[in-house]
GROMACS .gro file of N, CA and C in nm:
model
  531
    1THR      N    1   0.085  -0.117   0.000
    1THR     CA    2   0.000   0.000   0.000
    1THR      C    3   0.089   0.123   0.000
    2GLU      N    4   0.064   0.214  -0.090
    2GLU     CA    5   0.144   0.334  -0.099
    2GLU      C    6   0.087   0.444  -0.010
    3ASP      N    7   0.173   0.533   0.036
    3ASP     CA    8   0.135   0.653   0.110
    3ASP      C    9   0.053   0.626   0.234
    4LEU      N   10   0.089   0.523   0.308
    4LEU     CA   11   0.022   0.494   0.435
    4LEU      C   12   0.118   0.538   0.545
    5ARG      N   13   0.079   0.641   0.619
    5ARG     CA   14   0.165   0.699   0.722
    5ARG      C   15   0.090   0.713   0.853
    6VAL      N   16   0.166   0.707   0.962
    6VAL     CA   17   0.112   0.739   1.093
    6VAL      C   18   0.196   0.854   1.147
    7LEU      N   19   0.129   0.966   1.175
    7LEU     CA   20   0.195   1.083   1.233
    7LEU      C   21   0.144   1.101   1.375
    8THR      N   22   0.236   1.126   1.468
    8THR     CA   23   0.200   1.149   1.608
    8THR      C   24   0.231   1.294   1.642
    9TRP      N   25   0.129   1.364   1.691
    9TRP     CA   26   0.143   1.505   1.725
    9TRP      C   27   0.126   1.523   1.875
   10HIS      N   28   0.200   1.617   1.933
   10HIS     CA   29   0.183   1.651   2.074
   10HIS      C   30   0.063   1.744   2.085
   11ALA      N   31  -0.037   1.704   2.166
   11ALA     CA   32  -0.161   1.781   2.174
   11ALA      C   33  -0.139   1.920   2.233
   12GLY      N   34  -0.048   1.933   2.328
   12GLY     CA   35  -0.025   2.061   2.394
   12GLY      C   36   0.049   2.162   2.309
   13THR      N   37   0.154   2.114   2.240
   13THR     CA   38   0.238   2.207   2.163
   13THR      C   39   0.203   2.210   2.014
   14GLY      N   40   0.135   2.107   1.967
   14GLY     CA   41   0.104   2.099   1.825
   14GLY      C   42   0.223   2.058   1.741
   15GLN      N   43   0.329   2.011   1.805
   15GLN     CA   44   0.451   1.971   1.735
   15GLN      C   45   0.445   1.824   1.692
   16LEU      N   46   0.500   1.795   1.575
   16LEU     CA   47   0.509   1.658   1.526
   16LEU      C   48   0.611   1.583   1.612
   17GLU      N   49   0.569   1.469   1.668
   17GLU     CA   50   0.657   1.389   1.751
   17GLU      C   51   0.720   1.273   1.675
   18SER      N   52   0.644   1.211   1.584
   18SER     CA   53   0.699   1.100   1.505
   18SER      C   54   0.620   1.084   1.377
   19ALA      N   55   0.688   1.027   1.278
   19ALA     CA   56   0.625   0.998   1.149
   19ALA      C   57   0.677   0.863   1.102
   20HIS      N   58   0.586   0.775   1.063
   20HIS     CA   59   0.625   0.641   1.019
   20HIS      C   60   0.551   0.603   0.892
   21GLU      N   61   0.626   0.549   0.797
   21GLU     CA   62   0.568   0.491   0.676
   21GLU      C   63   0.529   0.347   0.711
   22ILE      N   64   0.413   0.305   0.666
   22ILE     CA   65   0.368   0.168   0.694
   22ILE      C   66   0.357   0.094   0.562
   23VAL      N   67   0.409  -0.028   0.564
   23VAL     CA   68   0.404  -0.112   0.444
   23VAL      C   69   0.319  -0.235   0.474
   24VAL      N   70   0.210  -0.250   0.401
   24VAL     CA   71   0.129  -0.372   0.406
   24VAL      C   72   0.119  -0.424   0.264
   25PRO      N   73   0.121  -0.557   0.244
   25PRO     CA   74   0.125  -0.613   0.109
   25PRO      C   75   0.008  -0.574   0.020
   26LEU      N   76  -0.111  -0.570   0.074
   26LEU     CA   77  -0.230  -0.536  -0.003
   26LEU      C   78  -0.301  -0.418   0.061
   27PRO      N   79  -0.381  -0.345  -0.014
   27PRO     CA   80  -0.457  -0.236   0.047
   27PRO      C   81  -0.551  -0.289   0.156
   28CYS      N   82  -0.568  -0.210   0.260
   28CYS     CA   83  -0.658  -0.246   0.369
   28CYS      C   84  -0.800  -0.210   0.328
   29ALA      N   85  -0.889  -0.308   0.331
   29ALA     CA   86  -1.032  -0.281   0.307
   29ALA      C   87  -1.093  -0.220   0.432
   30GLY      N   88  -1.031  -0.247   0.547
   30GLY     CA   89  -1.071  -0.189   0.674
   30GLY      C   90  -0.947  -0.175   0.759
   31ALA      N   91  -0.938  -0.068   0.838
   31ALA     CA   92  -0.820  -0.046   0.920
   31ALA      C   93  -0.858   0.027   1.048
   32ASP      N   94  -0.775   0.009   1.150
   32ASP     CA   95  -0.792   0.078   1.276
   32ASP      C   96  -0.652   0.096   1.336
   33LEU      N   97  -0.636   0.201   1.413
   33LEU     CA   98  -0.508   0.233   1.474
   33LEU      C   99  -0.523   0.229   1.625
   34SER      N  100  -0.426   0.168   1.694
   34SER     CA  101  -0.432   0.160   1.840
   34SER      C  102  -0.429   0.300   1.899
   35PRO      N  103  -0.480   0.316   2.022
   35PRO     CA  104  -0.485   0.449   2.084
   35PRO      C  105  -0.349   0.518   2.094
   36ASP      N  106  -0.241   0.442   2.111
   36ASP     CA  107  -0.109   0.504   2.120
   36ASP      C  108  -0.042   0.521   1.983
   37GLY      N  109  -0.111   0.478   1.876
   37GLY     CA  110  -0.058   0.495   1.741
   37GLY      C  111   0.053   0.399   1.705
   38ARG      N  112   0.074   0.294   1.784
   38ARG     CA  113   0.186   0.202   1.760
   38ARG      C  114   0.150   0.078   1.681
   39VAL      N  115   0.019   0.045   1.674
   39VAL     CA  116  -0.023  -0.077   1.605
   39VAL      C  117  -0.134  -0.044   1.506
   40LEU      N  118  -0.117  -0.093   1.384
   40LEU     CA  119  -0.218  -0.078   1.280
   40LEU      C  120  -0.286  -0.212   1.257
   41ALA      N  121  -0.418  -0.215   1.269
   41ALA     CA  122  -0.496  -0.334   1.235
   41ALA      C  123  -0.541  -0.317   1.090
   42CYS      N  124  -0.526  -0.423   1.011
   42CYS     CA  125  -0.560  -0.417   0.869
   42CYS      C  126  -0.636  -0.542   0.829
   43PHE      N  127  -0.749  -0.523   0.764
   43PHE     CA  128  -0.824  -0.633   0.703
   43PHE      C  129  -0.808  -0.612   0.553
   44ASP      N  130  -0.735  -0.702   0.486
   44ASP     CA  131  -0.700  -0.678   0.345
   44ASP      C  132  -0.791  -0.751   0.247
   45LEU      N  133  -0.763  -0.734   0.121
   45LEU     CA  134  -0.848  -0.787   0.014
   45LEU      C  135  -0.837  -0.938  -0.002
   46ASN      N  136  -0.743  -1.002   0.067
   46ASN     CA  137  -0.733  -1.148   0.067
   46ASN      C  138  -0.797  -1.208   0.191
   47TYR      N  139  -0.883  -1.131   0.259
   47TYR     CA  140  -0.952  -1.175   0.380
   47TYR      C  141  -0.853  -1.206   0.492
   48GLU      N  142  -0.743  -1.132   0.498
   48GLU     CA  143  -0.644  -1.153   0.602
   48GLU      C  144  -0.649  -1.037   0.701
   49LEU      N  145  -0.657  -1.073   0.827
   49LEU     CA  146  -0.657  -0.975   0.934
   49LEU      C  147  -0.518  -0.974   0.995
   50SER      N  148  -0.458  -0.856   1.009
   50SER     CA  149  -0.324  -0.850   1.067
   50SER      C  150  -0.310  -0.731   1.160
   51LEU      N  151  -0.218  -0.746   1.254
   51LEU     CA  152  -0.177  -0.637   1.343
   51LEU      C  153  -0.031  -0.610   1.313
   52ASN      N  154   0.001  -0.484   1.282
   52ASN     CA  155   0.134  -0.448   1.236
   52ASN      C  156   0.193  -0.339   1.324
   53ASP      N  157   0.320  -0.361   1.369
   53ASP     CA  158   0.390  -0.260   1.446
   53ASP      C  159   0.424  -0.143   1.354
   54VAL      N  160   0.378  -0.026   1.389
   54VAL     CA  161   0.394   0.092   1.304
   54VAL      C  162   0.540   0.133   1.290
   55THR      N  163   0.619   0.124   1.397
   55THR     CA  164   0.757   0.173   1.393
   55THR      C  165   0.852   0.077   1.323
   56THR      N  166   0.826  -0.055   1.331
   56THR     CA  167   0.919  -0.152   1.273
   56THR      C  168   0.864  -0.224   1.150
   57ASN      N  169   0.735  -0.208   1.121
   57ASN     CA  170   0.668  -0.281   1.013
   57ASN      C  171   0.667  -0.432   1.035
   58VAL      N  172   0.685  -0.475   1.159
   58VAL     CA  173   0.680  -0.617   1.193
   58VAL      C  174   0.534  -0.656   1.214
   59ARG      N  175   0.498  -0.770   1.156
   59ARG     CA  176   0.363  -0.823   1.175
   59ARG      C  177   0.357  -0.892   1.310
   60LEU      N  178   0.270  -0.842   1.398
   60LEU     CA  179   0.257  -0.896   1.533
   60LEU      C  180   0.162  -1.014   1.539
   61PHE      N  181   0.062  -1.014   1.452
   61PHE     CA  182  -0.042  -1.116   1.455
   61PHE      C  183  -0.107  -1.120   1.318
   62GLU      N  184  -0.148  -1.240   1.276
   62GLU     CA  185  -0.226  -1.250   1.153
   62GLU      C  186  -0.324  -1.365   1.164
   63LYS      N  187  -0.438  -1.345   1.104
   63LYS     CA  188  -0.539  -1.450   1.093
   63LYS      C  189  -0.577  -1.456   0.947
   64LYS      N  190  -0.532  -1.559   0.882
   64LYS     CA  191  -0.562  -1.575   0.739
   64LYS      C  192  -0.707  -1.617   0.720
   65ARG      N  193  -0.762  -1.572   0.608
   65ARG     CA  194  -0.899  -1.607   0.568
   65ARG      C  195  -0.999  -1.574   0.679
   66PHE      N  196  -0.995  -1.449   0.724
   66PHE     CA  197  -1.089  -1.398   0.824
   66PHE      C  198  -1.181  -1.300   0.755
   67PRO      N  199  -1.302  -1.325   0.736
   67PRO     CA  200  -1.371  -1.451   0.759
   67PRO      C  201  -1.346  -1.548   0.643
   68GLN      N  202  -1.381  -1.672   0.662
   68GLN     CA  203  -1.366  -1.771   0.558
   68GLN      C  204  -1.467  -1.742   0.446
   69PRO      N  205  -1.420  -1.702   0.327
   69PRO     CA  206  -1.517  -1.674   0.221
   69PRO      C  207  -1.583  -1.802   0.170
   70ARG      N  208  -1.707  -1.788   0.130
   70ARG     CA  209  -1.781  -1.902   0.077
   70ARG      C  210  -1.763  -1.911  -0.074
   71VAL      N  211  -1.781  -2.030  -0.125
   71VAL     CA  212  -1.778  -2.049  -0.270
   71VAL      C  213  -1.912  -2.002  -0.326
   72VAL      N  214  -1.906  -1.920  -0.428
   72VAL     CA  215  -2.028  -1.867  -0.489
   72VAL      C  216  -2.041  -1.926  -0.628
   73HIS      N  217  -2.161  -1.976  -0.659
   73HIS     CA  218  -2.182  -2.045  -0.785
   73HIS      C  219  -2.240  -1.957  -0.895
   74SER      N  220  -2.283  -1.838  -0.862
   74SER     CA  221  -2.338  -1.751  -0.966
   74SER      C  222  -2.319  -1.605  -0.927
   75SER      N  223  -2.323  -1.518  -1.026
   75SER     CA  224  -2.308  -1.376  -0.996
   75SER      C  225  -2.428  -1.326  -0.915
   76PHE      N  226  -2.547  -1.383  -0.938
   76PHE     CA  227  -2.663  -1.343  -0.861
   76PHE      C  228  -2.645  -1.385  -0.715
   77GLY      N  229  -2.588  -1.504  -0.694
   77GLY     CA  230  -2.558  -1.550  -0.559
   77GLY      C  231  -2.459  -1.458  -0.490
   78PHE      N  232  -2.359  -1.408  -0.564
   78PHE     CA  233  -2.263  -1.314  -0.508
   78PHE      C  234  -2.334  -1.187  -0.464
   79PHE      N  235  -2.427  -1.137  -0.546
   79PHE     CA  236  -2.502  -1.017  -0.512
   79PHE      C  237  -2.582  -1.037  -0.384
   80LEU      N  238  -2.647  -1.153  -0.372
   80LEU     CA  239  -2.725  -1.181  -0.251
   80LEU      C  240  -2.635  -1.191  -0.129
   81ARG      N  241  -2.517  -1.251  -0.143
   81ARG     CA  242  -2.423  -1.261  -0.031
   81ARG      C  243  -2.378  -1.123   0.012
   82ALA      N  244  -2.351  -1.036  -0.083
   82ALA     CA  245  -2.305  -0.902  -0.051
   82ALA      C  246  -2.408  -0.827   0.032
   83LEU      N  247  -2.536  -0.850   0.007
   83LEU     CA  248  -2.641  -0.784   0.083
   83LEU      C  249  -2.647  -0.833   0.227
   84ARG      N  250  -2.605  -0.957   0.253
   84ARG     CA  251  -2.614  -1.014   0.387
   84ARG      C  252  -2.493  -0.983   0.475
   85ARG      N  253  -2.387  -0.933   0.420
   85ARG     CA  254  -2.266  -0.909   0.497
   85ARG      C  255  -2.282  -0.788   0.589
   86THR      N  256  -2.232  -0.800   0.709
   86THR     CA  257  -2.232  -0.685   0.799
   86THR      C  258  -2.097  -0.616   0.798
   87GLY      N  259  -1.996  -0.678   0.742
   87GLY     CA  260  -1.862  -0.621   0.741
   87GLY      C  261  -1.783  -0.663   0.864
   88VAL      N  262  -1.657  -0.625   0.864
   88VAL     CA  263  -1.569  -0.658   0.974
   88VAL      C  264  -1.569  -0.542   1.073
   89SER      N  265  -1.596  -0.573   1.197
   89SER     CA  266  -1.594  -0.475   1.305
   89SER      C  267  -1.461  -0.491   1.378
   90MET      N  268  -1.387  -0.382   1.397
   90MET     CA  269  -1.257  -0.388   1.464
   90MET      C  270  -1.250  -0.279   1.570
   91ALA      N  271  -1.183  -0.309   1.682
   91ALA     CA  272  -1.166  -0.209   1.787
   91ALA      C  273  -1.048  -0.244   1.875
   92PHE      N  274  -0.983  -0.141   1.928
   92PHE     CA  275  -0.879  -0.155   2.030
   92PHE      C  276  -0.939  -0.110   2.162
   93SER      N  277  -0.895  -0.172   2.271
   93SER     CA  278  -0.937  -0.124   2.403
   93SER      C  279  -0.875   0.014   2.426
   94PRO      N  280  -0.936   0.096   2.511
   94PRO     CA  281  -0.883   0.231   2.535
   94PRO      C  282  -0.737   0.235   2.579
   95ASN      N  283  -0.693   0.134   2.656
   95ASN     CA  284  -0.553   0.131   2.699
   95ASN      C  285  -0.461   0.064   2.597
   96GLY      N  286  -0.518   0.014   2.487
   96GLY     CA  287  -0.439  -0.047   2.381
   96GLY      C  288  -0.394  -0.189   2.408
   97ARG      N  289  -0.439  -0.249   2.516
   97ARG     CA  290  -0.395  -0.386   2.547
   97ARG      C  291  -0.462  -0.489   2.457
   98TYR      N  292  -0.593  -0.473   2.434
   98TYR     CA  293  -0.667  -0.573   2.356
   98TYR      C  294  -0.709  -0.518   2.221
   99PHE      N  295  -0.714  -0.610   2.125
   99PHE     CA  296  -0.771  -0.582   1.994
   99PHE      C  297  -0.877  -0.688   1.970
  100ALA      N  298  -0.992  -0.646   1.920
  100ALA     CA  299  -1.100  -0.741   1.889
  100ALA      C  300  -1.150  -0.714   1.748
  101ALA      N  301  -1.180  -0.821   1.677
  101ALA     CA  302  -1.239  -0.810   1.543
  101ALA      C  303  -1.349  -0.914   1.532
  102ALA      N  304  -1.454  -0.879   1.457
  102ALA     CA  305  -1.568  -0.969   1.446
  102ALA      C  306  -1.632  -0.955   1.308
  103TYR      N  307  -1.701  -1.062   1.267
  103TYR     CA  308  -1.766  -1.065   1.136
  103TYR      C  309  -1.888  -1.156   1.143
  104HIS      N  310  -1.995  -1.115   1.074
  104HIS     CA  311  -2.114  -1.198   1.065
  104HIS      C  312  -2.168  -1.194   0.923
  105GLU      N  313  -2.211  -1.308   0.875
  105GLU     CA  314  -2.279  -1.317   0.745
  105GLU      C  315  -2.398  -1.410   0.762
  106ARG      N  316  -2.515  -1.360   0.726
  106ARG     CA  317  -2.636  -1.443   0.736
  106ARG      C  318  -2.630  -1.556   0.635
  107GLY      N  319  -2.680  -1.671   0.676
  107GLY     CA  320  -2.685  -1.786   0.587
  107GLY      C  321  -2.813  -1.787   0.507
  108GLU      N  322  -2.827  -1.892   0.428
  108GLU     CA  323  -2.948  -1.914   0.348
  108GLU      C  324  -3.009  -2.044   0.400
  109PHE      N  325  -3.097  -2.031   0.498
  109PHE     CA  326  -3.149  -2.150   0.565
  109PHE      C  327  -3.227  -2.240   0.470
  110GLY      N  328  -3.298  -2.183   0.372
  110GLY     CA  329  -3.371  -2.264   0.276
  110GLY      C  330  -3.278  -2.349   0.191
  111ASN      N  331  -3.154  -2.301   0.172
  111ASN     CA  332  -3.056  -2.375   0.091
  111ASN      C  333  -2.956  -2.451   0.178
  112GLY      N  334  -2.979  -2.453   0.307
  112GLY     CA  335  -2.890  -2.527   0.397
  112GLY      C  336  -2.756  -2.459   0.422
  113ILE      N  337  -2.744  -2.331   0.393
  113ILE     CA  338  -2.618  -2.259   0.414
  113ILE      C  339  -2.627  -2.188   0.549
  114PRO      N  340  -2.542  -2.224   0.646
  114PRO     CA  341  -2.552  -2.166   0.780
  114PRO      C  342  -2.492  -2.026   0.786
  115ASP      N  343  -2.521  -1.957   0.896
  115ASP     CA  344  -2.458  -1.828   0.922
  115ASP      C  345  -2.307  -1.847   0.938
  116VAL      N  346  -2.232  -1.742   0.911
  116VAL     CA  347  -2.088  -1.740   0.938
  116VAL      C  348  -2.066  -1.642   1.052
  117ASP      N  349  -2.009  -1.690   1.162
  117ASP     CA  350  -1.976  -1.607   1.276
  117ASP      C  351  -1.827  -1.623   1.304
  118GLU      N  352  -1.757  -1.513   1.309
  118GLU     CA  353  -1.614  -1.519   1.335
  118GLU      C  354  -1.576  -1.404   1.427
  119ALA      N  355  -1.489  -1.431   1.521
  119ALA     CA  356  -1.439  -1.327   1.611
  119ALA      C  357  -1.301  -1.368   1.660
  120VAL      N  358  -1.220  -1.269   1.687
  120VAL     CA  359  -1.086  -1.292   1.740
  120VAL      C  360  -1.055  -1.180   1.839
  121VAL      N  361  -0.986  -1.216   1.946
  121VAL     CA  362  -0.937  -1.119   2.043
  121VAL      C  363  -0.788  -1.146   2.061
  122TYR      N  364  -0.708  -1.039   2.056
  122TYR     CA  365  -0.563  -1.052   2.069
  122TYR      C  366  -0.516  -0.963   2.183
  123ASP      N  367  -0.431  -1.018   2.270
  123ASP     CA  368  -0.372  -0.944   2.381
  123ASP      C  369  -0.236  -0.893   2.335
  124LEU      N  370  -0.226  -0.761   2.314
  124LEU     CA  371  -0.102  -0.702   2.263
  124LEU      C  372   0.009  -0.701   2.367
  125THR      N  373  -0.025  -0.704   2.495
  125THR     CA  374   0.075  -0.706   2.601
  125THR      C  375   0.140  -0.844   2.610
  126SER      N  376   0.057  -0.948   2.615
  126SER     CA  377   0.108  -1.086   2.624
  126SER      C  378   0.146  -1.143   2.489
  127LYS      N  379   0.102  -1.078   2.381
  127LYS     CA  380   0.128  -1.122   2.244
  127LYS      C  381   0.071  -1.261   2.216
  128VAL      N  382  -0.056  -1.281   2.260
  128VAL     CA  383  -0.125  -1.408   2.236
  128VAL      C  384  -0.271  -1.381   2.201
  129ALA      N  385  -0.326  -1.472   2.121
  129ALA     CA  386  -0.470  -1.468   2.093
  129ALA      C  387  -0.542  -1.515   2.219
  130VAL      N  388  -0.649  -1.447   2.253
  130VAL     CA  389  -0.728  -1.482   2.370
  130VAL      C  390  -0.832  -1.585   2.327
  131PRO      N  391  -0.833  -1.704   2.391
  131PRO     CA  392  -0.933  -1.804   2.352
  131PRO      C  393  -1.075  -1.756   2.390
  132ILE      N  394  -1.168  -1.770   2.295
  132ILE     CA  395  -1.307  -1.735   2.322
  132ILE      C  396  -1.395  -1.853   2.281
  133SER      N  397  -1.499  -1.876   2.358
  133SER     CA  398  -1.588  -1.989   2.333
  133SER      C  399  -1.675  -1.961   2.210
  134GLY      N  400  -1.735  -2.066   2.158
  134GLY     CA  401  -1.824  -2.052   2.042
  134GLY      C  402  -1.942  -1.962   2.070
  135GLY      N  403  -1.998  -1.970   2.193
  135GLY     CA  404  -2.111  -1.885   2.229
  135GLY      C  405  -2.073  -1.738   2.231
  136VAL      N  406  -1.956  -1.707   2.287
  136VAL     CA  407  -1.909  -1.568   2.289
  136VAL      C  408  -1.874  -1.523   2.147
  137ARG      N  409  -1.817  -1.613   2.068
  137ARG     CA  410  -1.784  -1.580   1.929
  137ARG      C  411  -1.911  -1.541   1.852
  138ARG      N  412  -2.018  -1.617   1.872
  138ARG     CA  413  -2.145  -1.583   1.806
  138ARG      C  414  -2.197  -1.448   1.854
  139LEU      N  415  -2.185  -1.422   1.984
  139LEU     CA  416  -2.228  -1.293   2.037
  139LEU      C  417  -2.148  -1.179   1.975
  140MET      N  418  -2.017  -1.195   1.970
  140MET     CA  419  -1.929  -1.088   1.923
  140MET      C  420  -1.938  -1.066   1.773
  141SER      N  421  -1.983  -1.165   1.699
  141SER     CA  422  -1.976  -1.157   1.552
  141SER      C  423  -2.057  -1.042   1.494
  142GLY      N  424  -2.155  -0.991   1.569
  142GLY     CA  425  -2.235  -0.879   1.519
  142GLY      C  426  -2.165  -0.745   1.530
  143GLY      N  427  -2.061  -0.739   1.607
  143GLY     CA  428  -1.987  -0.614   1.623
  143GLY      C  429  -1.932  -0.604   1.763
  144VAL      N  430  -1.824  -0.531   1.777
  144VAL     CA  431  -1.759  -0.514   1.907
  144VAL      C  432  -1.732  -0.367   1.932
  145SER      N  433  -1.745  -0.330   2.057
  145SER     CA  434  -1.715  -0.194   2.100
  145SER      C  435  -1.668  -0.202   2.245
  146PHE      N  436  -1.552  -0.148   2.275
  146PHE     CA  437  -1.500  -0.155   2.411
  146PHE      C  438  -1.571  -0.056   2.501
  147LEU      N  439  -1.608  -0.103   2.622
  147LEU     CA  440  -1.671  -0.019   2.723
  147LEU      C  441  -1.571   0.023   2.829
  148GLY      N  442  -1.452  -0.025   2.819
  148GLY     CA  443  -1.344   0.003   2.913
  148GLY      C  444  -1.223  -0.077   2.869
  149ASP      N  445  -1.123  -0.081   2.954
  149ASP     CA  446  -0.998  -0.148   2.915
  149ASP      C  447  -1.011  -0.298   2.901
  150ASN      N  448  -1.106  -0.361   2.972
  150ASN     CA  449  -1.117  -0.507   2.963
  150ASN      C  450  -1.262  -0.555   2.954
  151ARG      N  451  -1.350  -0.469   2.903
  151ARG     CA  452  -1.490  -0.506   2.883
  151ARG      C  453  -1.532  -0.466   2.742
  152VAL      N  454  -1.597  -0.561   2.674
  152VAL     CA  455  -1.639  -0.535   2.537
  152VAL      C  456  -1.789  -0.560   2.524
  153LEU      N  457  -1.856  -0.471   2.452
  153LEU     CA  458  -1.997  -0.491   2.421
  153LEU      C  459  -2.003  -0.577   2.296
  154ALA      N  460  -2.069  -0.691   2.307
  154ALA     CA  461  -2.083  -0.785   2.196
  154ALA      C  462  -2.226  -0.778   2.144
  155LEU      N  463  -2.241  -0.741   2.018
  155LEU     CA  464  -2.374  -0.725   1.958
  155LEU      C  465  -2.424  -0.857   1.902
  156ASN      N  466  -2.535  -0.905   1.954
  156ASN     CA  467  -2.597  -1.028   1.907
  156ASN      C  468  -2.684  -0.994   1.786
  157VAL      N  469  -2.641  -1.033   1.668
  157VAL     CA  470  -2.712  -1.000   1.545
  157VAL      C  471  -2.846  -1.072   1.538
  158ARG      N  472  -2.849  -1.197   1.580
  158ARG     CA  473  -2.972  -1.276   1.571
  158ARG      C  474  -3.080  -1.224   1.665
  159GLU      N  475  -3.040  -1.190   1.788
  159GLU     CA  476  -3.134  -1.142   1.889
  159GLU      C  477  -3.070  -1.024   1.961
  160PRO      N  478  -3.085  -0.902   1.908
  160PRO     CA  479  -3.019  -0.785   1.967
  160PRO      C  480  -3.048  -0.766   2.116
  161ALA      N  481  -3.164  -0.807   2.162
  161ALA     CA  482  -3.197  -0.794   2.304
  161ALA      C  483  -3.108  -0.882   2.391
  162LYS      N  484  -3.038  -0.979   2.331
  162LYS     CA  485  -2.948  -1.067   2.405
  162LYS      C  486  -2.802  -1.029   2.387
  163SER      N  487  -2.776  -0.907   2.342
  163SER     CA  488  -2.639  -0.859   2.335
  163SER      C  489  -2.583  -0.857   2.477
  164ALA      N  490  -2.450  -0.862   2.489
  164ALA     CA  491  -2.392  -0.879   2.622
  164ALA      C  492  -2.262  -0.802   2.638
  165VAL      N  493  -2.225  -0.783   2.764
  165VAL     CA  494  -2.095  -0.728   2.801
  165VAL      C  495  -2.008  -0.847   2.838
  166VAL      N  496  -1.892  -0.857   2.772
  166VAL     CA  497  -1.802  -0.970   2.791
  166VAL      C  498  -1.672  -0.919   2.854
  167ALA      N  499  -1.625  -0.987   2.959
  167ALA     CA  500  -1.500  -0.951   3.026
  167ALA      C  501  -1.382  -1.015   2.953
  168LEU      N  502  -1.272  -0.944   2.945
  168LEU     CA  503  -1.150  -0.998   2.887
  168LEU      C  504  -1.043  -1.002   2.995
  169PRO      N  505  -0.959  -1.102   2.998
  169PRO     CA  506  -0.943  -1.209   2.900
  169PRO      C  507  -1.029  -1.333   2.927
  170SER      N  508  -1.109  -1.333   3.034
  170SER     CA  509  -1.182  -1.454   3.072
  170SER      C  510  -1.288  -1.497   2.971
  171GLY      N  511  -1.347  -1.401   2.897
  171GLY     CA  512  -1.455  -1.435   2.806
  171GLY      C  513  -1.587  -1.454   2.877
  172GLU      N  514  -1.592  -1.421   3.005
  172GLU     CA  515  -1.712  -1.437   3.084
  172GLU      C  516  -1.816  -1.331   3.045
  173VAL      N  517  -1.939  -1.378   3.024
  173VAL     CA  518  -2.049  -1.285   2.996
  173VAL      C  519  -2.090  -1.224   3.130
  174GLN      N  520  -2.069  -1.093   3.145
  174GLN     CA  521  -2.098  -1.025   3.271
  174GLN      C  522  -2.242  -0.984   3.284
  175GLU      N  523  -2.300  -0.939   3.174
  175GLU     CA  524  -2.440  -0.897   3.177
  175GLU      C  525  -2.494  -0.894   3.036
  176THR      N  526  -2.625  -0.910   3.023
  176THR     CA  527  -2.691  -0.892   2.894
  176THR      C  528  -2.751  -0.752   2.895
  177VAL      N  529  -2.761  -0.695   2.777
  177VAL     CA  530  -2.811  -0.557   2.768
  177VAL      C  531  -2.934  -0.548   2.679
   0.00000   0.00000   0.00000
């Protein structure tokens, strides 16, 4: 990707503190930057989700084929699939420790095609993916938004009234909203 830069400015003085060129192999279809400006999350055109260190261009984490694309047998089927996609939701916790990404695609129950639910949580401090259960993954797949440094609001696409607040790193559902 050309001309991808992260500039850090001092809020008090208005002075430029740092400037970094970022190199990712493919353009990001979706991107997010950590609160401290040190990590770039990128969802690229090959369905690859990655976390990249802004200063060194080192890839910290990657999840290939996120989400797993389905085989489409017709252009009309592709059009219908595009209408059902909610897109990839990405967020960093306010303190920058956790990164969460989620995706949901409605299935075609009449044709036996199930929903696709995918979610991942990565701990940037420990440098490990946080294990999440299938139930929490389904909850998070509708979208994620951090409510604090270790609490995430997980949007239940199927039943919005059953959306929940999930604690990290335990994955414990603290409350439904």
